[in-house]
PDB file of C-alpha atoms in Angstrom:
ATOM      1  CA  MET A 240    -188.066   1.588-138.844  1.00 43.00           C
ATOM      2  CA  ALA A 241    -186.287   4.178-140.679  1.00 42.00           C
ATOM      3  CA  TRP A 242    -183.596   6.274-138.729  1.00 44.00           C
ATOM      4  CA  THR A 243    -180.914   9.059-139.733  1.00 44.00           C
ATOM      5  CA  LEU A 244    -177.324   9.041-138.540  1.00 45.00           C
ATOM      6  CA  VAL A 245    -175.261  12.171-138.915  1.00 48.00           C
ATOM      7  CA  LEU A 246    -171.509  12.697-137.709  1.00 47.00           C
ATOM      8  CA  PHE A 247    -169.509  15.661-137.527  1.00 42.00           C
ATOM      9  CA  ALA A 248    -165.861  14.329-137.322  1.00 41.00           C
ATOM     10  CA  LEU A 249    -163.655  17.203-135.904  1.00 38.00           C
ATOM     11  CA  SER A 250    -159.859  17.088-136.110  1.00 38.00           C
ATOM     12  CA  ALA A 251    -157.379  19.699-134.941  1.00 38.00           C
ATOM     13  CA  SER A 252    -157.065  20.825-138.679  1.00 38.00           C
ATOM     14  CA  ALA A 253    -160.268  20.950-139.995  1.00 38.00           C
ATOM     15  CA  GLN A 254    -164.180  19.908-139.647  1.00 40.00           C
ATOM     16  CA  THR A 255    -165.438  17.027-142.017  1.00 44.00           C
ATOM     17  CA  ASN A 256    -169.527  16.842-142.226  1.00 50.00           C
ATOM     18  CA  LEU A 257    -170.108  13.126-142.804  1.00 51.00           C
ATOM     19  CA  PRO A 258    -173.447  12.489-144.759  1.00 54.00           C
ATOM     20  CA  GLY A 259    -176.978  11.533-143.339  1.00 57.00           C
ATOM     21  CA  VAL A 260    -178.003   7.805-143.699  1.00 52.00           C
ATOM     22  CA  ASN A 261    -180.996   6.558-144.039  1.00 48.00           C
ATOM     23  CA  VAL A 262    -181.870   2.730-143.829  1.00 42.00           C
ATOM     24  CA  THR A 263    -184.818   0.834-143.377  1.00 41.00           C
ATOM     25  CA  ALA A 264    -184.219  -2.550-141.450  1.00 39.00           C
ATOM     26  CA  PRO A 265    -185.344  -5.856-142.922  1.00 45.00           C
ATOM     27  CA  LEU A 266    -186.628  -8.844-141.068  1.00 45.00           C
ATOM     28  CA  TYR A 267    -184.365 -10.364-138.333  1.00 43.00           C
ATOM     29  CA  THR A 268    -182.800 -13.779-139.453  1.00 63.00           C
ATOM     30  CA  THR A 269    -182.827 -16.159-136.814  1.00 71.00           C
ATOM     31  CA  GLN A 270    -184.405 -16.711-133.532  1.00 73.00           C
ATOM     32  CA  HIS A 271    -182.621 -18.484-130.487  1.00 68.00           C
ATOM     33  CA  GLY A 272    -183.337 -18.600-126.738  1.00 71.00           C
ATOM     34  CA  GLY A 273    -185.813 -15.942-126.417  1.00 75.00           C
ATOM     35  CA  TYR A 274    -184.034 -13.700-128.757  1.00 79.00           C
ATOM     36  CA  LEU A 275    -184.565 -12.282-132.356  1.00 86.00           C
ATOM     37  CA  ILE A 276    -180.654 -12.220-133.571  1.00 90.00           C
ATOM     38  CA  SER A 277    -179.976 -10.135-136.648  1.00 91.00           C
ATOM     39  CA  GLY A 278    -176.907  -9.379-138.476  1.00 92.00           C
ATOM     40  CA  ASP A 279    -178.437  -6.252-140.024  1.00 90.00           C
ATOM     41  CA  PHE A 280    -175.648  -3.794-140.014  1.00 94.00           C
ATOM     42  CA  LYS A 281    -174.230  -1.556-142.611  1.00 92.00           C
ATOM     43  CA  VAL A 282    -170.951   0.307-144.164  1.00 94.00           C
ATOM     44  CA  ASP A 283    -172.448   3.102-146.238  1.00 87.00           C
ATOM     45  CA  PRO A 284    -169.866   3.678-149.191  1.00 88.00           C
ATOM     46  CA  ARG A 285    -170.186   7.330-148.184  1.00 90.00           C
ATOM     47  CA  MET A 286    -168.676   6.636-144.679  1.00 92.00           C
ATOM     48  CA  PRO A 287    -166.692   3.513-145.207  1.00 95.00           C
ATOM     49  CA  SER A 288    -165.196   3.441-141.718  1.00 96.00           C
ATOM     50  CA  VAL A 289    -168.377   3.391-139.892  1.00 96.00           C
ATOM     51  CA  ILE A 290    -170.550   0.344-138.771  1.00 96.00           C
ATOM     52  CA  PHE A 291    -173.987   1.197-137.714  1.00 94.00           C
ATOM     53  CA  PRO A 292    -177.185  -0.821-137.309  1.00 93.00           C
ATOM     54  CA  ALA A 293    -179.692  -0.809-139.650  1.00 89.00           C
ATOM     55  CA  GLN A 294    -182.374  -0.622-137.097  1.00 87.00           C
ATOM     56  CA  ALA A 295    -181.838   1.685-134.397  1.00 88.00           C
ATOM     57  CA  LEU A 296    -180.677  -0.152-131.219  1.00 92.00           C
ATOM     58  CA  VAL A 297    -183.394  -0.235-128.400  1.00 92.00           C
ATOM     59  CA  LYS A 298    -183.708  -0.674-124.519  1.00 93.00           C
ATOM     60  CA  ASP A 299    -182.674  -4.151-123.876  1.00 93.00           C
ATOM     61  CA  ASP A 300    -181.173  -5.047-126.814  1.00 94.00           C
ATOM     62  CA  ILE A 301    -178.015  -7.001-126.435  1.00 93.00           C
ATOM     63  CA  LEU A 302    -175.115  -5.859-128.961  1.00 95.00           C
ATOM     64  CA  SER A 303    -172.569  -8.469-129.489  1.00 95.00           C
ATOM     65  CA  VAL A 304    -169.186  -7.531-130.795  1.00 96.00           C
ATOM     66  CA  GLU A 305    -166.525  -9.924-131.406  1.00 95.00           C
ATOM     67  CA  PRO A 306    -163.222  -8.858-132.688  1.00 95.00           C
ATOM     68  CA  ILE A 307    -161.666 -12.173-134.100  1.00 94.00           C
ATOM     69  CA  HIS A 308    -158.342 -10.206-134.520  1.00 92.00           C
ATOM     70  CA  LEU A 309    -156.843  -6.691-133.917  1.00 95.00           C
ATOM     71  CA  ASN A 310    -153.420  -5.552-134.611  1.00 93.00           C
ATOM     72  CA  ASP A 311    -151.318  -3.960-131.884  1.00 90.00           C
ATOM     73  CA  ASP A 312    -151.638  -0.669-132.761  1.00 90.00           C
ATOM     74  CA  GLU A 313    -155.647  -0.605-133.632  1.00 94.00           C
ATOM     75  CA  TYR A 314    -158.528  -0.086-131.231  1.00 94.00           C
ATOM     76  CA  LEU A 315    -162.139  -0.935-131.675  1.00 97.00           C
ATOM     77  CA  VAL A 316    -164.482   1.890-130.608  1.00 96.00           C
ATOM     78  CA  ILE A 317    -168.197   2.028-129.964  1.00 96.00           C
ATOM     79  CA  GLN A 318    -169.471   5.332-129.530  1.00 96.00           C
ATOM     80  CA  GLU A 319    -173.195   6.521-128.914  1.00 96.00           C
ATOM     81  CA  CYS A 320    -174.354  10.058-130.030  1.00 95.00           C
ATOM     82  CA  ILE A 321    -175.212  12.327-126.963  1.00 95.00           C
ATOM     83  CA  THR A 322    -176.347  15.458-128.743  1.00 95.00           C
ATOM     84  CA  ALA A 323    -179.555  15.579-130.992  1.00 92.00           C
ATOM     85  CA  ASP A 324    -177.043  16.628-133.989  1.00 93.00           C
ATOM     86  CA  CYS A 325    -174.432  14.040-132.787  1.00 93.00           C
ATOM     87  CA  SER A 326    -171.498  16.739-132.615  1.00 95.00           C
ATOM     88  CA  GLN A 327    -170.753  14.869-129.317  1.00 96.00           C
ATOM     89  CA  ALA A 328    -170.407  11.029-128.739  1.00 96.00           C
ATOM     90  CA  ALA A 329    -169.664   8.812-125.594  1.00 96.00           C
ATOM     91  CA  ILE A 330    -167.494   5.926-125.600  1.00 94.00           C
ATOM     92  CA  VAL A 331    -169.209   2.472-124.873  1.00 95.00           C
ATOM     93  CA  ARG A 332    -166.506   0.409-125.083  1.00 94.00           C
ATOM     94  CA  VAL A 333    -163.065   0.043-126.482  1.00 94.00           C
ATOM     95  CA  TRP A 334    -161.021  -3.146-127.330  1.00 95.00           C
ATOM     96  CA  ASP A 335    -157.311  -3.494-128.153  1.00 91.00           C
ATOM     97  CA  SER A 336    -155.692  -6.681-129.106  1.00 90.00           C
ATOM     98  CA  SER A 337    -155.661  -7.973-125.721  1.00 86.00           C
ATOM     99  CA  GLY A 338    -159.442  -7.680-125.054  1.00 88.00           C
ATOM    100  CA  ALA A 339    -162.055  -4.896-123.930  1.00 89.00           C
ATOM    101  CA  ASN A 340    -161.097  -2.181-121.649  1.00 79.00           C
ATOM    102  CA  ILE A 341    -164.287  -2.379-119.855  1.00 70.00           C
ATOM    103  CA  VAL A 342    -165.928  -5.684-119.033  1.00 59.00           C
ATOM    104  CA  THR A 343    -169.601  -6.027-117.814  1.00 59.00           C
ATOM    105  CA  GLY A 344    -171.874  -8.726-116.800  1.00 58.00           C
ATOM    106  CA  ASN A 345    -169.119 -10.978-117.151  1.00 63.00           C
ATOM    107  CA  SER A 346    -168.630 -10.599-121.146  1.00 81.00           C
ATOM    108  CA  GLU A 347    -166.302  -8.364-122.678  1.00 87.00           C
ATOM    109  CA  ASN A 348    -167.884  -8.776-126.332  1.00 92.00           C
ATOM    110  CA  ARG A 349    -171.818  -8.216-125.185  1.00 93.00           C
ATOM    111  CA  ILE A 350    -173.302  -4.850-124.437  1.00 93.00           C
ATOM    112  CA  TRP A 351    -176.692  -4.498-122.957  1.00 93.00           C
ATOM    113  CA  ILE A 352    -178.469  -1.104-124.367  1.00 94.00           C
ATOM    114  CA  LYS A 353    -180.039   0.585-121.799  1.00 93.00           C
ATOM    115  CA  HIS A 354    -181.736   3.049-124.019  1.00 93.00           C
ATOM    116  CA  GLU A 355    -182.842   3.587-127.762  1.00 93.00           C
ATOM    117  CA  ASN A 356    -179.956   5.619-129.326  1.00 93.00           C
ATOM    118  CA  LYS A 357    -177.255   6.205-132.379  1.00 94.00           C
ATOM    119  CA  TYR A 358    -174.705   3.554-131.825  1.00 96.00           C
ATOM    120  CA  PHE A 359    -171.939   3.204-134.160  1.00 96.00           C
ATOM    121  CA  ILE A 360    -168.521   1.322-134.296  1.00 97.00           C
ATOM    122  CA  TRP A 361    -165.262   1.985-135.877  1.00 97.00           C
ATOM    123  CA  LEU A 362    -161.597   1.164-136.051  1.00 97.00           C
ATOM    124  CA  LYS A 363    -158.901   3.632-135.078  1.00 93.00           C
ATOM    125  CA  ARG A 364    -155.006   2.958-135.264  1.00 90.00           C
ATOM    126  CA  LEU A 365    -152.725   4.792-132.322  1.00 85.00           C
ATOM    127  CA  PRO A 366    -149.221   4.889-132.121  1.00 74.00           C
ATOM    128  CA  GLU A 367    -147.379   1.932-130.371  1.00 70.00           C
ATOM    129  CA  MET A 368    -146.250   3.278-127.221  1.00 64.00           C
ATOM    130  CA  SER A 369    -142.902   4.183-126.002  1.00 58.00           C
ATOM    131  CA  LEU A 370    -142.776   2.377-122.373  1.00 56.00           C
ATOM    132  CA  ILE A 371    -139.138   4.054-121.631  1.00 56.00           C
ATOM    133  CA  GLY A 372    -139.377   6.255-118.543  1.00 57.00           C
ATOM    134  CA  CYS A 373    -143.195   5.318-118.072  1.00 59.00           C
ATOM    135  CA  GLN A 374    -143.582   3.956-114.584  1.00 62.00           C
ATOM    136  CA  GLY A 375    -146.564   1.603-114.621  1.00 60.00           C
ATOM    137  CA  CYS A 376    -147.260   1.771-118.469  1.00 61.00           C
ATOM    138  CA  ASP A 377    -149.162  -1.131-120.256  1.00 64.00           C
ATOM    139  CA  ALA A 378    -148.611  -2.222-123.493  1.00 66.00           C
ATOM    140  CA  HIS A 379    -151.685  -0.426-124.673  1.00 73.00           C
ATOM    141  CA  PHE A 380    -153.477   2.791-123.964  1.00 78.00           C
ATOM    142  CA  THR A 381    -156.327   1.796-121.480  1.00 81.00           C
ATOM    143  CA  THR A 382    -158.059   4.921-120.586  1.00 83.00           C
ATOM    144  CA  PHE A 383    -159.846   7.221-122.924  1.00 89.00           C
ATOM    145  CA  GLN A 384    -161.949  10.624-122.547  1.00 89.00           C
ATOM    146  CA  LYS A 385    -165.286   9.546-122.174  1.00 93.00           C
ATOM    147  CA  VAL A 386    -166.780  12.218-124.544  1.00 95.00           C
ATOM    148  CA  SER A 387    -165.472  13.672-127.747  1.00 93.00           C
ATOM    149  CA  PRO A 388    -166.446  14.532-131.286  1.00 93.00           C
ATOM    150  CA  PRO A 389    -167.834  11.403-132.975  1.00 95.00           C
ATOM    151  CA  LEU A 390    -164.890   9.342-134.689  1.00 94.00           C
ATOM    152  CA  VAL A 391    -162.519  10.834-132.356  1.00 92.00           C
ATOM    153  CA  LEU A 392    -160.555   8.621-130.029  1.00 91.00           C
ATOM    154  CA  ILE A 393    -158.483  10.262-127.325  1.00 85.00           C
ATOM    155  CA  ALA A 394    -156.158   8.322-124.871  1.00 82.00           C
ATOM    156  CA  ASP A 395    -155.553   9.935-121.270  1.00 80.00           C
ATOM    157  CA  GLY A 396    -153.476   8.969-118.538  1.00 70.00           C
ATOM    158  CA  GLU A 397    -150.167   8.950-117.894  1.00 68.00           C
ATOM    159  CA  ALA A 398    -149.265   6.545-121.059  1.00 62.00           C
ATOM    160  CA  ALA A 399    -150.955   9.216-123.342  1.00 63.00           C
ATOM    161  CA  ALA A 400    -149.183  12.047-121.886  1.00 62.00           C
ATOM    162  CA  HIS A 401    -145.683  10.143-122.144  1.00 62.00           C
ATOM    163  CA  ASN A 402    -146.697   9.890-125.770  1.00 63.00           C
ATOM    164  CA  GLN A 403    -148.068  13.255-126.372  1.00 67.00           C
ATOM    165  CA  GLU A 404    -146.451  14.197-129.619  1.00 67.00           C
ATOM    166  CA  ALA A 405    -147.069  10.807-131.074  1.00 61.00           C
ATOM    167  CA  MET A 406    -151.003  11.046-129.973  1.00 65.00           C
ATOM    168  CA  LEU A 407    -151.574  14.610-131.450  1.00 66.00           C
ATOM    169  CA  ALA A 408    -150.437  13.393-134.878  1.00 64.00           C
ATOM    170  CA  ALA A 409    -152.526  10.401-134.454  1.00 64.00           C
ATOM    171  CA  GLU A 410    -155.623  12.525-133.692  1.00 72.00           C
ATOM    172  CA  ARG A 411    -155.413  14.323-137.134  1.00 72.00           C
ATOM    173  CA  GLU A 412    -155.810  10.863-138.733  1.00 82.00           C
ATOM    174  CA  GLY A 413    -159.278   9.235-139.399  1.00 87.00           C
ATOM    175  CA  PRO A 414    -160.667   5.791-138.646  1.00 94.00           C
ATOM    176  CA  LEU A 415    -159.592   2.942-140.870  1.00 95.00           C
ATOM    177  CA  ASN A 416    -161.797   1.832-143.750  1.00 96.00           C
ATOM    178  CA  VAL A 417    -163.663  -1.512-143.874  1.00 97.00           C
ATOM    179  CA  VAL A 418    -162.559  -3.441-146.926  1.00 97.00           C
ATOM    180  CA  ARG A 419    -164.878  -6.303-146.978  1.00 96.00           C
ATOM    181  CA  GLU A 420    -168.066  -7.011-145.505  1.00 95.00           C
ATOM    182  CA  THR A 421    -170.399  -9.862-145.632  1.00 92.00           C
ATOM    183  CA  HIS A 422    -173.035 -11.589-143.730  1.00 91.00           C
ATOM    184  CA  GLU A 423    -172.582 -15.204-142.236  1.00 89.00           C
ATOM    185  CA  GLY A 424    -176.078 -16.357-141.234  1.00 86.00           C
ATOM    186  CA  SER A 425    -177.192 -13.765-138.443  1.00 90.00           C
ATOM    187  CA  THR A 426    -173.775 -12.493-138.083  1.00 93.00           C
ATOM    188  CA  PHE A 427    -172.434  -9.294-139.949  1.00 95.00           C
ATOM    189  CA  VAL A 428    -168.714  -9.864-140.755  1.00 95.00           C
ATOM    190  CA  VAL A 429    -166.332  -6.842-141.449  1.00 96.00           C
ATOM    191  CA  ALA A 430    -162.652  -6.943-142.410  1.00 97.00           C
ATOM    192  CA  TYR A 431    -159.961  -4.371-142.504  1.00 95.00           C
ATOM    193  CA  ALA A 432    -156.792  -3.700-144.600  1.00 88.00           C
ATOM    194  CA  GLY A 433    -154.441  -4.985-141.899  1.00 87.00           C
ATOM    195  CA  GLY A 434    -156.171  -8.306-141.404  1.00 92.00           C
ATOM    196  CA  SER A 435    -158.295  -7.404-138.476  1.00 96.00           C
ATOM    197  CA  THR A 436    -161.718  -8.864-138.136  1.00 97.00           C
ATOM    198  CA  ILE A 437    -164.805  -8.197-136.452  1.00 97.00           C
ATOM    199  CA  ARG A 438    -168.162 -10.123-135.869  1.00 97.00           C
ATOM    200  CA  ILE A 439    -171.325  -8.269-134.962  1.00 97.00           C
ATOM    201  CA  ARG A 440    -174.828  -9.221-134.113  1.00 95.00           C
ATOM    202  CA  ARG A 441    -177.711  -7.826-132.476  1.00 94.00           C
ATOM    203  CA  MET A 442    -180.041  -9.737-129.875  1.00 91.00           C
ATOM    204  CA  HIS A 443    -183.584  -8.591-129.612  1.00 87.00           C
ATOM    205  CA  ALA A 444    -185.847 -10.031-126.941  1.00 83.00           C
ATOM    206  CA  THR A 445    -189.156 -11.330-128.177  1.00 78.00           C
ATOM    207  CA  LYS A 446    -190.860 -10.733-124.786  1.00 70.00           C
TER     208      LYS A 446
END
């Protein structure tokens, strides 16, 4: 099944049109416990910061995303398109070095897909927070605007307001590029220049 991902990344200074990507998914690689398990994900050379499934995720799939290591100033993001041209996207989940900001179904690394859509995964570096004078601030940003242009992560809440100048500068910087990708059996593994590593799988029910 072929599908097209078209992202329009917006920043304070300019709009960047990212190219369309057409891919056809090969067969799933393994089967276990009633699921076809696939590491069939891709990083296109024209979009070296974006990880996407080679076959569109559909209702009742389970997306498994396991950050093996994230640096303290890095945030792993899953977004889904919410407009036909993907000029707007919604956050599905965000991880920092201490874990996911949303946990559902007793698992912070598994996401139940409730509808077919275009989903994509990327890594963003945000400034380390200044905690001086910020009552109740955590060591990481923990709340974010739900809807934004794709490849844009906007922290909100008290911590973001306390670090507003640094946050505005961070919004003008794009996501981090993947420097290495490989398949370990049915798992797709990506690594970034700072040493962060992510393991990704798709689980598709056979019935």
